[in-house]
Amino acid sequence: MQPTSVRFDHQARRALADAELQRALSAIRTGWQPARARAAAALPEFDALRDLARDLKDHVLAHLDLYLEAFEAAATAVGARVHWARDAAEAREIVLGLCEAYGARSVTKSKSMVAEEIGLAEALEGRGISRVETDLGEYIIQLAHEPPSHLIGPAVHFTKERIAKLFAEHHGGPELTQAEALVAEARRVLRQKYFEAEVGITGANFLVAETGSVITVTNEGNAELTQGLPRHHIVVTGIEKLVPTMEDAFTFLRILARSATGQEFSAYTTVITGPKRAEDLDGPETLDIVLVDNGRSALHAGRFREILRCIRCGACMNHCPVYLAIGGHAYGWTYVGPMGAVLTPQFVGLEQAWKLPEASTFCGRCEEVCPVRIPLPRLMRFWREEAWRRRLPPAVQRSGLRIWAFLATRPRLYRLAARLGSGILAILSRGRGRLRWLPGASGWTAARDFPAPEGGTFFSRYQRGRR
Amino acid sequence: MSEAARTTILARLAAALGRDPASERRRKEEIAARLAVPTPNLIPARAQVSGEERIELFLRMARAVQTDVERLAHLSDVATATTRFLRFHNLPQRLVAVPDPLLDRAGFDRQPLMRLRRGTANVEDAVGLTIAEAGVAETGTLVLMSSPLRPTLVAFLPETLIVVLPIEDVVGAYEEAWQRIRARGGPSRSVNFITGPSRTGDIGQQITLGAHGPKRLLVLLVERLDRT
Ligand code: SF4
């Protein structure tokens, strides 16, 4: 996928004006957000598990080389083949090479963010291998030729009506109105594809060093059919997915679904250990596991190591005021929301992506809900410092900030300027206490009202309160 | 290519971790020891229940995710319960069952109208019948373990899935189920943790059942296996 992060501001503006997108996004506030809160409240140990999960990931990252070696040895012992890829191009070549060796004309694929990240879909098409996405959300965006807009709901930006129109166009037949009917139709269409494919490609949520196992988590059961029906199974995944043992995996599994969709557990958690065994009646004959670095070792070496704890749950975006206002596509690449703002500059270059870490209100909600407690605002700040150092933001913004810095270091002047500013805002709100339009931030106020200052500056109220 | 990539990636990680050769041996031993003796981390209090309380929890959690559960006194009641369920859902009396000999005593010989095929599932099979290795009360989860006698696709291709779960195999936490799997020599090719029927929220964030896997899931909780 060609990154368009450099046009973030334009894309964000367009998203704010897109009424259908706004309607689709508002469902997250009433769906996943409260669902996570309920699931967290229903498990008294939830926060303790998060602490544990954070510590476990830190432990793995501190010994990642050894855990990778242990995983490779264990996976090989049960008949899987392990491949290593330094970058996206190498990873694509390995997968394409395997597909060719297996005589694949068509592949089925369940959701894999790493496959998105390395541009596997385009690469397969380039070799004339047809590909069908089996995750329903991925299938929808494949039909629409769009990139995913959310980690766990790649088509979350689609309303039901738009899906109905899309299906009618591609499958023929009338426009359906019921979700059940749409799901049944997709089920029927995809069923055939599973049987046609020579190769099934999946991602992995976790890799277990002890047993060489690959864990996938889905709600639809598509990963199981994707790897269970074709003769060959290829796993494409990142080197950071390691956990030492199944006991450790359970700690993560207890917080993953709760953080993502607010479910107690996802419908399907599957542990794959090697290919089909001698007497088995089903399962793939070969299992290849491609371990992808693609910048992860660079993150591991620097001050961004904590982002490698990410388990791709999507909670940070579900609770991000910026994401909820503009959706995923504005971010312009595979990873979106707060975690995307930290990852994208590493993958596509800070020159391309410096605007993403700027797009934060630093409200801290992402860090609050992150199951592995990644300090996302701090990591975004690191990128901002770096962008500033490399003089990436344009002069206007730099001078704007410089004025603020000038004032901020001169308290008297700051207070005067703030008083002037808040006075103007109070007038604009015409006594309603909400601002429908904010000078210089009309993009922001189109999606929400800006609370108007109630009177006086923080300093003046603080002074009053003290007296 | 892959060998060079492997060396580079491992070297990059090792360099970032600033290894000194002196402590290297100890580190390797520590990790090897951790892998050799897998230890459970925090297990929620909810999962630490036993007896009837544990069964109650399993039932409650399973039903909360749209799993139907029926308690049966004997293994030989499985056929009758299956027939009843299929009739209720207006489905033909035809199913594919895993080859496990345990199901020979499920009472199907007394159901002459039932057309039963043993083996793994194919695309025509509308109803599948298999046996769980364990049930986890914590979240009402079934644990299925692939073997020549229990092929995996039976649990995924048919639109209706019926799972026999001996009541003695209901445990509190996932870790206990995995302990049993370890005791049997480790995981087979595919171990499936199944929590309710297949579902998707991809259409307007509305939960819809039966996306790719089964749309209906019935668990037959059997009190006595009457092992001979
Ligand atoms: S950064 Fe945290 S909250 Fe965001 S997707 Fe990753 S694990 Fe989830």
XYZ file of C-alpha atoms and ligand atoms in Angstrom:
703
model
C 0.000 0.000 0.000
C 1.357 3.394 -1.036
C 1.413 5.535 2.109
C -0.571 8.775 1.904
C 0.166 9.855 5.471
C 1.854 12.973 4.159
C -1.601 14.252 3.176
C -2.984 13.514 6.649
C -4.479 16.977 7.206
C -6.357 16.992 3.895
C -7.583 13.461 4.464
C -8.704 14.298 7.986
C -10.642 17.306 6.738
C -12.373 15.189 4.118
C -13.238 12.556 6.727
C -14.811 15.150 9.004
C -17.123 16.218 6.215
C -18.116 12.632 5.322
C -21.522 12.162 6.930
C -21.699 8.404 6.268
C -18.272 7.836 7.807
C -19.288 9.880 10.832
C -22.369 7.710 11.248
C -20.293 4.519 11.007
C -17.722 5.797 13.508
C -20.319 6.845 16.052
C -21.184 3.137 16.482
C -17.817 2.625 18.219
C -18.825 5.021 21.000
C -21.969 3.043 21.715
C -20.515 -0.384 20.883
C -16.934 -1.350 21.597
C -16.264 1.489 24.054
C -18.878 0.636 26.687
C -18.441 -3.097 25.978
C -14.794 -2.907 27.000
C -15.707 -1.008 30.160
C -18.279 -3.659 31.093
C -15.880 -6.543 30.457
C -13.143 -4.857 32.482
C -15.538 -4.247 35.369
C -16.703 -7.875 35.297
C -13.199 -9.211 35.933
C -11.696 -7.933 39.190
C -8.240 -9.148 38.143
C -8.312 -7.240 34.840
C -5.781 -4.566 35.787
C -3.493 -7.031 37.528
C -3.520 -9.139 34.360
C -2.580 -6.057 32.338
C 0.405 -5.414 34.582
C 1.433 -9.027 34.224
C 1.033 -8.924 30.468
C 3.186 -5.818 30.247
C 5.918 -7.445 32.340
C 5.735 -10.651 30.332
C 6.157 -8.809 27.037
C 9.072 -6.844 28.464
C 10.669 -10.097 29.541
C 10.206 -11.601 26.077
C 11.589 -8.493 24.378
C 14.628 -8.574 26.652
C 15.335 -12.137 25.505
C 13.748 -12.047 22.082
C 16.706 -13.649 20.335
C 16.584 -16.702 22.592
C 12.815 -17.058 22.400
C 12.920 -16.871 18.608
C 15.551 -19.601 18.517
C 13.535 -21.741 20.913
C 10.393 -21.234 18.821
C 12.214 -22.150 15.632
C 13.595 -25.344 17.175
C 10.232 -26.427 18.574
C 8.289 -25.598 15.385
C 10.823 -27.445 13.247
C 10.618 -30.460 15.538
C 6.880 -30.809 14.817
C 7.382 -30.526 11.067
C 6.851 -26.833 10.348
C 9.337 -24.830 8.292
C 10.479 -21.477 9.674
C 11.583 -18.653 7.365
C 13.132 -15.309 8.273
C 12.601 -12.035 6.424
C 14.599 -8.883 7.080
C 12.229 -6.557 5.275
C 8.944 -6.392 3.384
C 10.462 -7.276 0.006
C 12.157 -10.360 1.420
C 8.945 -11.453 3.142
C 6.948 -11.068 -0.083
C 9.533 -13.060 -2.021
C 9.427 -15.913 0.503
C 5.636 -16.145 0.367
C 5.512 -15.848 -3.424
C 8.258 -18.446 -3.753
C 6.312 -20.868 -1.563
C 3.089 -20.233 -3.473
C 4.879 -20.969 -6.722
C 6.532 -24.091 -5.335
C 3.113 -25.320 -4.214
C 1.607 -24.570 -7.622
C -0.873 -22.117 -6.179
C -3.255 -20.408 -8.583
C -5.500 -19.182 -5.831
C -5.050 -18.532 -2.127
C -7.411 -17.783 0.715
C -6.269 -15.389 3.363
C -7.496 -14.645 6.844
C -6.767 -11.300 8.421
C -3.085 -10.542 8.921
C -1.870 -7.028 9.617
C 1.675 -8.089 8.754
C 0.469 -9.223 5.320
C -1.047 -5.747 4.872
C 2.129 -4.134 6.114
C 4.327 -5.942 3.583
C 1.880 -5.400 0.692
C 1.287 -9.103 0.136
C -2.047 -8.683 -1.638
C -0.600 -6.588 -4.471
C 2.400 -8.907 -4.734
C 0.172 -11.979 -5.174
C -1.916 -10.203 -7.768
C 1.281 -9.158 -9.550
C 2.134 -12.845 -9.982
C -1.313 -13.700 -11.227
C -2.310 -15.571 -8.072
C -5.904 -14.853 -7.156
C -6.564 -14.073 -3.518
C -9.736 -14.118 -1.483
C -9.958 -12.456 1.896
C -12.026 -14.625 4.239
C -12.498 -12.292 7.200
C -15.828 -10.677 6.384
C -14.523 -7.158 6.985
C -11.463 -7.820 4.832
C -13.680 -9.328 2.149
C -15.799 -6.169 2.093
C -12.815 -3.879 1.647
C -11.318 -6.212 -0.946
C -14.499 -5.852 -3.033
C -14.380 -2.084 -2.556
C -10.618 -1.888 -3.269
C -9.994 -0.061 -0.015
C -7.398 -0.460 2.723
C -8.479 -1.462 6.262
C -9.536 1.374 8.546
C -9.342 -0.408 11.911
C -7.232 -3.179 13.468
C -10.062 -5.542 14.307
C -12.850 -4.108 12.167
C -11.188 -3.383 8.830
C -14.535 -2.325 7.327
C -15.780 -0.445 10.369
C -16.165 2.637 8.162
C -18.873 0.879 6.112
C -22.519 1.248 7.035
C -24.802 -1.739 6.472
C -26.459 0.051 3.550
C -23.150 0.527 1.760
C -22.289 -3.153 2.240
C -25.673 -4.140 0.824
C -25.036 -2.033 -2.270
C -21.520 -3.462 -2.670
C -22.714 -7.076 -2.381
C -25.539 -6.513 -4.869
C -23.010 -5.124 -7.358
C -20.590 -8.026 -6.974
C -22.805 -11.001 -6.257
C -25.774 -9.976 -8.370
C -29.275 -10.159 -6.940
C -31.279 -7.624 -4.985
C -29.981 -5.283 -2.292
C -30.402 -7.039 1.049
C -31.464 -5.156 4.128
C -30.837 -7.635 6.963
C -27.386 -8.230 8.429
C -28.205 -11.971 8.668
C -28.948 -12.162 4.962
C -25.727 -10.339 4.077
C -23.659 -12.644 6.283
C -25.355 -15.718 4.803
C -24.609 -14.521 1.295
C -20.932 -13.903 2.069
C -20.756 -17.310 3.732
C -22.099 -18.989 0.619
C -19.777 -17.136 -1.769
C -16.676 -17.687 0.369
C -17.393 -21.366 1.058
C -16.542 -22.289 -2.523
C -13.294 -20.304 -2.437
C -11.920 -22.271 0.498
C -12.082 -25.462 -1.533
C -10.509 -23.950 -4.627
C -7.411 -22.589 -2.902
C -4.143 -24.528 -2.869
C -2.675 -22.320 -0.139
C -4.191 -20.706 2.938
C -2.405 -17.691 4.418
C -3.017 -16.553 7.982
C -1.378 -14.252 10.475
C -0.697 -15.131 14.106
C -1.754 -13.476 17.327
C 0.888 -15.281 19.355
C 3.763 -17.700 18.790
C 4.545 -20.111 21.609
C 8.273 -20.714 22.099
C 7.852 -23.846 24.207
C 5.827 -25.841 21.696
C 6.452 -24.027 18.395
C 2.705 -23.346 18.194
C 0.908 -20.600 16.286
C -2.172 -19.057 17.905
C -4.921 -17.377 15.906
C -7.924 -15.589 17.387
C -11.088 -14.921 15.395
C -14.823 -14.667 15.905
C -15.866 -15.943 12.517
C -13.952 -19.223 12.317
C -12.402 -18.142 9.039
C -8.821 -18.737 10.156
C -9.660 -22.385 10.873
C -11.107 -22.934 7.403
C -8.332 -20.908 5.768
C -5.634 -23.129 7.261
C -7.688 -26.303 7.530
C -8.915 -26.835 3.970
C -6.065 -26.111 1.499
C -3.088 -28.445 1.220
C -0.642 -25.786 2.334
C -0.691 -23.308 5.193
C 1.572 -20.251 5.333
C 1.747 -18.063 8.444
C 3.037 -14.510 8.024
C 3.821 -12.787 11.282
C 6.094 -10.373 13.148
C 9.054 -11.392 15.287
C 7.528 -9.679 18.338
C 4.625 -12.140 18.665
C 6.520 -14.554 20.920
C 5.293 -15.743 24.298
C 7.252 -18.302 26.318
C 4.540 -20.876 27.142
C 0.794 -21.504 26.734
C 0.370 -20.428 30.356
C 1.735 -17.034 29.313
C -0.495 -16.973 26.251
C -3.545 -17.406 28.487
C -2.624 -14.246 30.386
C -2.739 -12.299 27.111
C -5.846 -14.072 25.872
C -7.685 -13.059 29.038
C -7.200 -9.372 28.217
C -7.227 -9.412 24.393
C -10.923 -9.891 23.600
C -12.039 -7.903 26.622
C -9.981 -4.930 25.422
C -10.953 -5.307 21.790
C -14.691 -5.986 21.622
C -15.571 -6.393 25.279
C -16.127 -10.130 24.830
C -15.064 -12.429 27.655
C -13.275 -14.576 25.072
C -13.301 -14.564 21.288
C -15.340 -17.327 19.674
C -12.280 -19.125 18.305
C -8.790 -19.350 19.738
C -6.848 -21.973 17.825
C -3.444 -23.409 18.633
C -1.712 -24.903 15.607
C 1.292 -27.130 16.252
C 2.863 -28.367 13.029
C 1.160 -29.661 9.861
C -1.145 -32.684 9.528
C 0.090 -35.711 11.480
C 0.460 -39.160 9.966
C -2.985 -40.569 10.816
C -4.969 -37.299 10.786
C -8.011 -37.141 8.494
C -7.690 -33.420 7.796
C -5.286 -30.497 8.013
C -2.657 -29.063 5.639
C 0.286 -31.167 4.474
C 2.772 -28.349 4.963
C 3.105 -25.490 7.415
C 5.487 -22.609 6.678
C 5.976 -19.824 9.198
C 7.486 -16.554 7.933
C 8.977 -14.428 10.720
C 9.101 -10.817 9.577
C 11.434 -8.160 11.007
C 10.731 -5.188 8.697
C 11.872 -2.496 11.122
C 10.933 -4.274 14.323
C 14.534 -4.834 15.350
C 15.126 -1.094 14.837
C 12.190 -0.309 17.142
C 13.588 -2.853 19.551
C 16.979 -1.119 19.571
C 15.724 2.397 20.213
C 13.404 4.260 22.529
C 10.289 2.861 20.859
C 10.732 -0.691 22.161
C 7.532 -0.533 24.225
C 5.372 -0.365 21.078
C 6.461 -3.951 20.377
C 4.287 -5.019 23.313
C 1.235 -4.206 21.167
C -1.201 -7.121 20.785
C -3.283 -5.372 18.093
C -6.496 -5.139 20.090
C -7.654 -1.777 18.758
C -8.630 -0.354 22.166
C -6.406 2.713 21.695
C -8.255 3.748 18.535
C -11.679 2.917 19.979
C -11.018 5.454 22.716
C -9.111 8.085 20.734
C -10.985 11.361 20.119
C -8.915 11.960 16.992
C -9.535 8.488 15.502
C -13.226 8.652 16.373
C -13.491 11.976 14.544
C -11.616 11.045 11.362
C -11.551 7.217 11.097
C -8.638 5.137 9.897
C -8.106 6.096 6.269
C -6.947 9.622 7.086
C -3.842 8.084 8.666
C -2.836 6.987 5.198
C -1.310 3.588 5.916
C -1.906 0.102 7.374
C -1.742 0.997 11.056
C -4.101 3.679 12.344
C -5.069 5.481 15.506
C -2.580 6.049 18.326
C -0.635 2.812 17.731
C -0.491 3.710 14.044
C 0.831 7.160 14.858
C 3.734 5.455 16.634
C 4.354 2.651 14.120
C 3.855 4.363 10.775
C 6.837 6.754 10.962
C 9.076 3.710 11.467
C 7.634 1.822 8.500
C 7.171 4.569 5.911
C 9.663 7.173 7.144
C 9.180 10.200 9.380
C 9.282 12.532 6.337
C 6.098 10.858 5.104
C 4.389 10.383 8.439
C 5.450 13.173 10.807
C 1.919 14.597 10.863
C 0.458 11.481 12.525
C 2.091 11.864 15.945
C 1.142 15.559 15.781
C -2.524 14.590 15.612
C -3.002 14.006 19.283
C -4.789 15.909 21.997
C -2.582 14.118 24.547
C -5.692 13.269 26.501
C -4.073 9.996 27.538
C -7.102 7.752 26.963
C -5.116 5.399 24.717
C -2.548 4.685 27.393
C -5.322 4.283 29.949
C -7.043 1.511 28.006
C -4.037 -0.208 26.397
C -4.016 -3.762 27.788
C -0.219 -3.880 27.795
C 0.114 -0.325 29.077
C 2.092 1.140 26.195
C 2.840 4.814 26.926
C 1.498 5.876 23.523
C 1.458 9.660 24.168
C 5.091 9.554 25.255
C 6.129 7.577 22.181
C 4.259 10.034 19.965
C 6.105 12.860 21.679
C 9.419 11.200 20.827
C 8.491 11.326 17.146
C 7.419 14.967 17.452
C 10.758 15.870 18.978
C 12.505 13.995 16.227
C 10.411 15.706 13.530
C 11.143 19.058 15.083
C 14.842 18.295 15.207
C 14.788 17.329 11.543
C 12.821 20.521 10.774
C 9.949 18.605 9.174
C 6.980 20.737 10.322
C 6.571 23.803 8.090
C 7.707 27.241 9.200
C 4.202 28.482 10.108
C 3.666 25.743 12.640
C 7.146 26.124 13.979
C 6.671 29.863 14.438
C 3.259 29.287 16.038
C 4.857 26.994 18.541
C 7.731 29.379 18.963
C 5.302 32.165 19.909
C 3.712 29.837 22.435
C 7.142 28.908 23.805
C 8.047 32.577 23.991
C 4.891 33.306 25.973
C 5.067 30.184 28.092
C 8.470 31.125 29.393
C 7.210 34.642 30.260
C 4.340 34.062 32.738
C 3.035 37.619 32.893
C 2.808 37.922 29.147
C 1.268 34.414 28.899
C -1.461 35.328 31.343
C -2.236 38.496 29.419
C -2.403 36.667 26.095
C -4.525 33.877 27.577
C -6.928 36.422 29.066
C -7.297 38.041 25.679
C -7.797 34.681 24.002
C -10.379 33.362 26.432
C -12.254 36.650 26.335
C -12.596 36.340 22.592
C -13.735 32.709 22.857
C -16.378 33.620 25.435
C -17.776 36.266 23.107
C -17.851 33.817 20.170
C -19.831 31.285 22.203
C -22.526 33.941 22.747
C -23.167 32.754 26.268
C -24.013 29.148 25.233
C -20.880 27.735 26.764
C -20.187 25.749 23.553
C -18.356 26.910 20.485
C -19.641 25.706 17.145
C -16.758 27.254 15.315
C -13.241 27.912 16.449
C -10.968 30.245 14.510
C -8.181 28.255 12.924
C -9.757 24.920 13.871
C -12.937 24.676 11.825
C -12.045 21.081 10.953
C -12.169 20.219 14.618
C -15.406 22.010 15.434
C -17.240 20.480 12.470
C -17.345 17.174 14.340
C -17.917 18.530 17.818
C -18.464 21.675 19.841
C -15.507 23.147 21.615
C -16.332 23.956 25.218
C -16.036 27.710 25.644
C -14.113 29.056 28.594
C -16.595 29.861 31.335
C -14.882 33.047 32.248
C -11.389 33.985 33.192
C -8.255 31.961 32.617
C -7.092 28.951 34.566
C -4.653 31.190 36.352
C -7.230 33.770 37.362
C -9.582 31.065 38.649
C -6.746 29.330 40.426
C -5.834 32.598 42.114
C -9.453 33.207 43.072
C -9.834 29.708 44.459
C -6.733 30.090 46.552
C -7.947 33.175 48.219
C 18.608 -15.919 1.746
C 16.665 -17.015 4.790
C 19.813 -18.135 6.614
C 21.462 -14.732 6.097
C 18.251 -13.036 7.196
C 18.080 -15.199 10.287
C 21.654 -14.344 11.271
C 21.099 -10.628 10.676
C 17.858 -10.427 12.646
C 19.224 -12.341 15.622
C 22.429 -10.276 15.572
C 20.441 -7.014 15.500
C 18.425 -8.098 18.522
C 21.461 -9.299 20.413
C 23.288 -6.042 19.681
C 20.341 -3.994 20.944
C 20.321 -5.998 24.144
C 24.030 -5.352 24.707
C 25.053 -8.876 25.556
C 28.213 -9.522 27.439
C 29.621 -12.997 26.931
C 30.120 -13.555 30.663
C 26.425 -13.480 31.559
C 25.346 -15.176 28.342
C 25.414 -18.716 29.675
C 23.387 -17.850 32.715
C 20.780 -16.075 30.574
C 20.436 -19.096 28.308
C 19.994 -21.381 31.273
C 17.356 -19.104 32.765
C 15.259 -19.057 29.615
C 15.657 -22.798 29.085
C 14.549 -23.387 32.670
C 11.506 -21.131 32.261
C 10.476 -23.054 29.155
C 11.084 -26.427 30.791
C 8.793 -25.738 33.744
C 5.739 -23.853 32.486
C 3.972 -22.206 35.398
C 0.515 -20.626 35.440
C 0.405 -16.876 36.028
C -2.554 -15.202 37.700
C -5.730 -17.290 37.469
C -8.885 -15.239 38.147
C -10.774 -16.166 41.315
C -13.855 -16.767 39.187
C -12.161 -19.774 37.590
C -11.153 -21.326 40.897
C -14.376 -23.145 41.636
C -15.212 -26.817 41.913
C -18.074 -29.282 41.949
C -21.567 -28.145 41.077
C -20.525 -24.490 41.309
C -18.096 -25.062 38.473
C -20.752 -26.727 36.332
C -23.139 -23.857 37.073
C -20.510 -21.355 35.960
C -19.870 -23.289 32.766
C -23.586 -23.348 31.967
C -24.034 -19.651 32.697
C -21.029 -18.515 30.665
C -21.798 -20.818 27.741
C -25.410 -19.689 27.538
C -24.317 -16.049 27.694
C -22.590 -16.548 24.321
C -25.561 -18.300 22.682
C -24.389 -21.875 23.267
C -27.253 -24.285 23.967
C -26.421 -26.722 26.751
C -28.336 -29.809 27.739
C -27.471 -32.115 30.633
C -27.784 -35.834 29.934
C -27.606 -38.647 32.457
C -25.985 -41.192 30.140
C -23.845 -41.248 27.039
C -26.534 -43.369 25.386
C -28.925 -40.377 25.628
C -26.874 -38.449 23.066
C -28.767 -39.798 20.058
C -32.195 -38.915 21.446
C -31.076 -35.410 22.390
C -29.554 -34.942 18.943
C -32.719 -36.088 17.186
C -34.811 -33.763 19.321
C -32.542 -30.790 18.641
C -32.526 -31.351 14.879
C -36.294 -31.740 14.828
C -36.738 -28.551 16.838
C -34.643 -26.629 14.310
C -36.440 -28.267 11.414
C -33.252 -29.908 10.156
C -32.950 -33.277 8.398
C -31.950 -36.258 10.557
C -28.535 -36.556 8.981
C -25.103 -35.855 10.415
C -21.383 -36.470 10.239
C -19.793 -37.724 13.457
C -16.127 -38.126 14.328
C -14.885 -41.743 14.184
C -14.149 -41.871 17.939
C -15.466 -45.253 19.272
C -16.928 -43.445 22.278
C -19.805 -42.453 20.001
C -20.543 -46.118 19.280
C -22.307 -46.072 22.630
C -24.198 -42.819 22.007
C -27.455 -44.633 21.250
C -27.654 -44.083 17.501
C -28.364 -47.780 16.919
C -31.775 -47.057 18.428
C -32.456 -44.185 15.968
C -33.175 -45.948 12.667
C -34.201 -42.709 10.936
C -30.904 -40.980 11.624
C -28.425 -41.089 8.745
C -25.036 -41.083 10.346
C -21.701 -40.887 8.566
C -18.400 -41.265 10.431
C -15.305 -39.341 9.339
C -14.358 -35.730 8.720
C -16.752 -33.163 7.309
C -17.148 -32.028 3.740
C -19.053 -29.160 2.210
C -22.393 -31.018 2.076
C -22.525 -31.799 5.802
C -25.100 -29.634 7.553
C -24.659 -31.089 11.051
C -21.487 -32.213 12.832
C -21.016 -34.215 16.018
C -17.742 -34.312 17.928
C -16.324 -34.773 21.421
C -14.599 -32.142 23.540
C -11.369 -32.767 25.365
C -12.461 -30.346 28.078
C -14.838 -27.547 28.941
C -13.590 -24.385 30.636
C -16.060 -22.913 33.124
C -14.336 -19.506 33.236
C -15.852 -18.440 29.910
C -18.038 -21.420 28.898
C -15.367 -22.514 26.440
C -15.006 -25.913 24.753
C -11.563 -27.357 24.115
C -11.293 -29.609 21.061
C -8.160 -31.543 20.274
C -7.513 -32.954 16.805
C -6.596 -36.615 16.435
C -7.197 -39.346 13.872
C -10.374 -40.133 15.789
C -11.422 -36.499 16.112
C -10.846 -34.591 12.865
C -11.089 -30.808 13.130
C -13.307 -29.835 10.209
C -16.362 -31.490 11.782
C -16.405 -28.534 14.165
C -16.051 -25.878 11.455
C -17.750 -26.793 8.179
C -21.301 -27.729 9.237
C -23.786 -25.006 10.062
C -24.896 -26.863 13.171
C -22.421 -28.325 15.651
C -23.164 -30.704 18.494
C -20.419 -31.396 21.017
C -20.378 -34.139 23.618
C -18.718 -32.979 26.822
C -18.276 -35.492 29.664
C -19.055 -33.632 32.874
C -15.845 -34.892 34.496
C -13.902 -32.964 31.858
C -15.229 -29.559 32.891
C -12.393 -27.593 34.472
C -12.233 -24.105 35.959
C -9.458 -22.349 34.036
C -7.811 -22.657 30.606
C -4.577 -23.659 32.322
C -6.188 -26.799 33.755
C -7.360 -27.834 30.306
C -3.866 -27.302 28.953
C -2.431 -29.346 31.813
C -4.517 -32.277 30.570
C -3.207 -31.756 27.064
C 0.362 -31.787 28.378
C -0.378 -34.983 30.248
C -1.410 -36.544 26.941
C 1.980 -35.784 25.436
C 1.450 -32.192 24.340
C -0.750 -30.447 21.792
C -1.874 -32.279 18.667
C -1.953 -30.456 15.325
C -4.957 -28.342 16.157
C -6.366 -27.409 19.547
C -9.498 -25.269 19.286
C -10.912 -23.174 22.101
C -14.508 -22.565 21.074
C -16.685 -20.040 22.874
C -20.136 -19.929 21.341
C -21.178 -20.177 17.704
C -19.292 -18.331 14.959
C -20.096 -14.626 14.857
C -19.207 -11.366 13.174
C -19.706 -7.698 13.930
C -18.483 -6.586 10.534
C -21.898 -5.588 9.232
C -22.804 -2.353 10.956
C -21.258 -3.563 14.248
C -24.311 -5.738 14.773
C -23.483 -9.216 16.118
C -24.601 -11.831 13.603
C -24.151 -15.574 14.124
C -22.804 -18.113 11.661
C -20.186 -16.124 9.754
C -18.006 -19.048 8.611
C -18.225 -21.619 11.356
C -21.386 -23.036 12.947
C -24.429 -20.875 13.398
C -25.815 -23.171 16.121
C -23.876 -24.857 18.877
C -25.315 -27.482 21.200
C -23.289 -28.924 24.063
C -24.427 -32.253 25.496
C -23.070 -32.395 29.014
C -22.935 -36.093 29.872
C -22.999 -37.122 33.539
C -21.982 -40.744 33.112
C -19.946 -42.253 30.311
C -20.692 -45.795 31.556
C -17.266 -46.888 30.429
C -17.185 -50.633 29.900
S -1.265 -0.051 21.352
Fe -2.272 -1.083 23.071
S -4.424 -0.497 22.856
Fe -3.460 -0.029 20.879
S -3.774 -1.861 19.656
Fe -1.791 -2.090 20.643
S -2.222 -3.252 22.516
Fe -4.180 -2.457 21.783
